[in-house]
PDB file of C-alpha atoms in Angstrom:
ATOM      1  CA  UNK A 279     -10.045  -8.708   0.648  1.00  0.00           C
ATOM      2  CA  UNK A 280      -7.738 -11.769  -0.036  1.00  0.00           C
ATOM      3  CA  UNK A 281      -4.379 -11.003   2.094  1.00  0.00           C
ATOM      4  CA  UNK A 282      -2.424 -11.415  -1.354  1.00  0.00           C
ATOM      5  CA  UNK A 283       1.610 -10.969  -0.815  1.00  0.00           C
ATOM      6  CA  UNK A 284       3.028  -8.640  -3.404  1.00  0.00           C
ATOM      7  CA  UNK A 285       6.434  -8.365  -4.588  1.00  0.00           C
ATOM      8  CA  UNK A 286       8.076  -4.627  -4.742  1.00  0.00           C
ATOM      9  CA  UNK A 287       8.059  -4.831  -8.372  1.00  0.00           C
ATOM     10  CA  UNK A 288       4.225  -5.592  -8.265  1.00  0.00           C
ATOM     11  CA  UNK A 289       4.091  -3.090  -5.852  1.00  0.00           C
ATOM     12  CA  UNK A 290       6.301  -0.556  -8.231  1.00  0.00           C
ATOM     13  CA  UNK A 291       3.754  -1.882 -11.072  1.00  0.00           C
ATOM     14  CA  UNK A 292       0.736  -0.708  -9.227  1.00  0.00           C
ATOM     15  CA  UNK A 293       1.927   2.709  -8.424  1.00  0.00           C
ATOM     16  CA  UNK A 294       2.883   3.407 -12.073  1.00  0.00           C
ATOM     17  CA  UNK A 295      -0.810   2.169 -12.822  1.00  0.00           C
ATOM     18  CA  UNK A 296      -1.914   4.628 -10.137  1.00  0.00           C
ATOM     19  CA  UNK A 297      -0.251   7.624 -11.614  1.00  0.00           C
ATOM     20  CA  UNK A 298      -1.853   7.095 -14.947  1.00  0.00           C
ATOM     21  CA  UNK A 299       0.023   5.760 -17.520  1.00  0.00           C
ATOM     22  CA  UNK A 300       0.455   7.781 -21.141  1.00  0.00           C
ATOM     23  CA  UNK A 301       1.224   5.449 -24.214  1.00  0.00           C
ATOM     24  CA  UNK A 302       2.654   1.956 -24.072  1.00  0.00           C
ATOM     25  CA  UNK A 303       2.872   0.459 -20.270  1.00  0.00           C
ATOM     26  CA  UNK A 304       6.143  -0.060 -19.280  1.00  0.00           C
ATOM     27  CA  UNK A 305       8.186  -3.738 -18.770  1.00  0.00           C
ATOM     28  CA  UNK A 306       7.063  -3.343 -15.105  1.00  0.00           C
ATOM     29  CA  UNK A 307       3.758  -3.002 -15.656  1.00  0.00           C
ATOM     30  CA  UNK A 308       4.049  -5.788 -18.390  1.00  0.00           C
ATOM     31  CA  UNK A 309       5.655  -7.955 -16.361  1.00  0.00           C
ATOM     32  CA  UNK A 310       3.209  -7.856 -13.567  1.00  0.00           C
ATOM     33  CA  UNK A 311       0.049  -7.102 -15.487  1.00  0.00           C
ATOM     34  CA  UNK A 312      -1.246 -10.609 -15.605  1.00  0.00           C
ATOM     35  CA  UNK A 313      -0.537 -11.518 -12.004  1.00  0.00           C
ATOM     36  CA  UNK A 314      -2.321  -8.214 -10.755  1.00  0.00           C
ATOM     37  CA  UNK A 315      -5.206  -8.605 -13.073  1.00  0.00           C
ATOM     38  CA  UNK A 316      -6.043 -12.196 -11.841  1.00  0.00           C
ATOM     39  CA  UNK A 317      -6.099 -11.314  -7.943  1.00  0.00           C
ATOM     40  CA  UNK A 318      -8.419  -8.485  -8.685  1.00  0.00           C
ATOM     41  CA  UNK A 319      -6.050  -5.064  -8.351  1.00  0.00           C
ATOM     42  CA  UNK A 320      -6.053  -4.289 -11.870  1.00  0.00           C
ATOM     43  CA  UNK A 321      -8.592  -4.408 -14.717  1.00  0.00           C
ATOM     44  CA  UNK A 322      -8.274  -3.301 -18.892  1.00  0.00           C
ATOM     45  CA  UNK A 323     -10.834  -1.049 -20.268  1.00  0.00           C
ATOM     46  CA  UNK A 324     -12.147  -1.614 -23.335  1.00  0.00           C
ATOM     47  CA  UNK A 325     -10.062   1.212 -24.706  1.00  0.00           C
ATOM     48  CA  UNK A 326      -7.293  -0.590 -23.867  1.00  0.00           C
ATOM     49  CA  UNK A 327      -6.508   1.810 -20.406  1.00  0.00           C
ATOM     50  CA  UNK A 328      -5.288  -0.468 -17.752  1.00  0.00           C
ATOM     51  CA  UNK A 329      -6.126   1.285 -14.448  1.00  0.00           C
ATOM     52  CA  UNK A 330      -6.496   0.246 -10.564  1.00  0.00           C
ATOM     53  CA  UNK A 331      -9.556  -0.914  -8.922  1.00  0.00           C
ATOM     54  CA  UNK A 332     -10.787  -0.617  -5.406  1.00  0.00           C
ATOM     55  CA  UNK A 333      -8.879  -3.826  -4.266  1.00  0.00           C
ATOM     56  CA  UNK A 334      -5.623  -2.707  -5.621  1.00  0.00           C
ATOM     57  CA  UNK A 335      -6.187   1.029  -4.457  1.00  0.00           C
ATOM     58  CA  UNK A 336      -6.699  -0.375  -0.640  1.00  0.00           C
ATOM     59  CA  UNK A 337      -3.427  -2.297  -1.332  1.00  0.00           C
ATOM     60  CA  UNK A 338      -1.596   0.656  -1.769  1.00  0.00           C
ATOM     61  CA  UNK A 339      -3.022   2.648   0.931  1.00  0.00           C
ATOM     62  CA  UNK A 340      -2.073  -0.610   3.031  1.00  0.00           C
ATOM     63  CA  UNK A 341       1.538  -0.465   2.289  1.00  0.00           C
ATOM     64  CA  UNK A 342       1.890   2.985   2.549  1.00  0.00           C
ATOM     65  CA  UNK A 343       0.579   2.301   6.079  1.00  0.00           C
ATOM     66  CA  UNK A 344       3.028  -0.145   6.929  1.00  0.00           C
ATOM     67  CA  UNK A 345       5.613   1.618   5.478  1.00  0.00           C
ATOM     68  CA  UNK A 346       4.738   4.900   7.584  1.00  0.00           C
ATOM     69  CA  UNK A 347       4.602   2.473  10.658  1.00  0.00           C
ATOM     70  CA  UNK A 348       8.328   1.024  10.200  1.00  0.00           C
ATOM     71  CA  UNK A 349       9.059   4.348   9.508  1.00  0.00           C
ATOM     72  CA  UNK A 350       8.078   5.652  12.921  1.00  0.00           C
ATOM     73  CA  UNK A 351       9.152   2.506  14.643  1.00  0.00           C
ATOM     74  CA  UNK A 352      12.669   3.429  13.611  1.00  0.00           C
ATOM     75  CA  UNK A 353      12.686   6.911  14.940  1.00  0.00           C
ATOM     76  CA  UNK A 354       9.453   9.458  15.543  1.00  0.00           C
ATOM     77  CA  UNK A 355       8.472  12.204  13.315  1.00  0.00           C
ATOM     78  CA  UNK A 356       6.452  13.107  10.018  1.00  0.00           C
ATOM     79  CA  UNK A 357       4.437  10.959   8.622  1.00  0.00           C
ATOM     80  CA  UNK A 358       4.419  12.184   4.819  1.00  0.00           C
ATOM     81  CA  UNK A 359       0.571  11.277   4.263  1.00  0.00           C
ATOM     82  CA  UNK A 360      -2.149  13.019   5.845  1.00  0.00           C
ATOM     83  CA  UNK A 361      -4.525  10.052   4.860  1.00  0.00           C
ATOM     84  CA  UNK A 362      -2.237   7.503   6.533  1.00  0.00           C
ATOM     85  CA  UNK A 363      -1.802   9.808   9.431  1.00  0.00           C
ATOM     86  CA  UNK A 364      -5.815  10.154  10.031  1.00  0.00           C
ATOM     87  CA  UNK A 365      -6.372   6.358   9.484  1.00  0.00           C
ATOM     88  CA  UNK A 366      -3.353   5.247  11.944  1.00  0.00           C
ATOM     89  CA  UNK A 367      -4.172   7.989  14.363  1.00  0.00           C
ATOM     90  CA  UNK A 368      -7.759   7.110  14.580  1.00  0.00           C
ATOM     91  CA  UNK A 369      -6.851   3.032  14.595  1.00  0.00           C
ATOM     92  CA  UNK A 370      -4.598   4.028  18.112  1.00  0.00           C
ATOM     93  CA  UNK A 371      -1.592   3.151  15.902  1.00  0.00           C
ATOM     94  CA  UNK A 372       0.320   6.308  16.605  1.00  0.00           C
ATOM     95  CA  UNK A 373      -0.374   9.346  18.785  1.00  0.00           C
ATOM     96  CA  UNK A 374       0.872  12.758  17.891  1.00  0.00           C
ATOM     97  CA  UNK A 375       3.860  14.387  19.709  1.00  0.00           C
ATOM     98  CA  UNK A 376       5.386  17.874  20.269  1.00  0.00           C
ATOM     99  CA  UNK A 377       7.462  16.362  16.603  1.00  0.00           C
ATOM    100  CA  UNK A 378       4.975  14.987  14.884  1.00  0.00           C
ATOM    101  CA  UNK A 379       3.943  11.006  15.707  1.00  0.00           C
ATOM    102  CA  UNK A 380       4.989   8.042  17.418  1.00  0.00           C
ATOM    103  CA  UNK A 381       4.098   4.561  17.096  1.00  0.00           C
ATOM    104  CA  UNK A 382       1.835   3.496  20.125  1.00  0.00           C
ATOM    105  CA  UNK A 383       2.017   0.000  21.758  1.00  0.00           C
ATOM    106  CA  UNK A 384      -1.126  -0.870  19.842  1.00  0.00           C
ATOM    107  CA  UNK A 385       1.377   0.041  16.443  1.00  0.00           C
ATOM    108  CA  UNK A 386       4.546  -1.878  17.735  1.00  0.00           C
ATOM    109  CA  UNK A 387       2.301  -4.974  18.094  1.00  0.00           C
ATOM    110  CA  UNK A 388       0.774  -4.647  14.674  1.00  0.00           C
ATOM    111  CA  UNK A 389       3.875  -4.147  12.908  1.00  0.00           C
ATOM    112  CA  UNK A 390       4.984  -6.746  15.012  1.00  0.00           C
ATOM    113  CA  UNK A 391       1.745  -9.292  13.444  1.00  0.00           C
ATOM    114  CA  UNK A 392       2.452  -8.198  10.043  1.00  0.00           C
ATOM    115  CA  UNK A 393       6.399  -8.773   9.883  1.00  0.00           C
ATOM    116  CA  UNK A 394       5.326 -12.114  11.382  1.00  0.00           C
ATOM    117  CA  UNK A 395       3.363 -13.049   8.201  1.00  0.00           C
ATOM    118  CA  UNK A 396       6.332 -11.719   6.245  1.00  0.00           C
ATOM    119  CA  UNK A 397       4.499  -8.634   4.493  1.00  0.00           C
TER     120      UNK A 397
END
């Protein structure tokens, strides 16, 4: 996958996509809809659905990663996805604790990487 930077409204665009949207799309989605569907994280149905392919799924599951590392960089504790738990947990990136999780060394120095390339 293409390490394409994403702004929080494309971001806020895909997640609306990802909850299904009923009706008209909204100006986010709109907005964004052209951008997301050239990288590859969006397509149109022929019914005229606009939903999230595999690309833009992993993109979310990405952030939600980093987010959940930041998160625990800035103080231990819950980590409020069980998916993100399992995959950091079983990449080293945190270790559980007697309160939940904490960011390993291996997790400090990725977060580290991927504030370096501005993400």
């Amino acid at each position: 996958m293409k390490n394409e930077k994403l702004s929080t409204d494309e971001f806020n665009a895909l997640e609306e996509i990802a909850r299904g949207i009923k009706g008209k799309p909204s100006a986010c989605v709109g907005r964004n809809s052209k951008r997301l569907s050239g990288i590859k994280f969006i397509k149109f149905e022929r019914s005229g659905a606009i939903i999230l392919t595999d690309a833009g799924r992993q993109q979310l599951f990405l952030r939600r990663c980093v987010m959940a590392l930041r998160a625990l960089a800035d103080a231990p504790g819950a980590v409020a996805d069980k998916d993100v738990a399992l995959f950091l947990g079983k990449k080293s990136h945190i270790v559980a604790t007697e309160d939940g999780f904490a960011i390993t060394e291996k997790g400090r120095e990725s977060l580290a990487d991927i504030e370096a390339q501005g993400m």
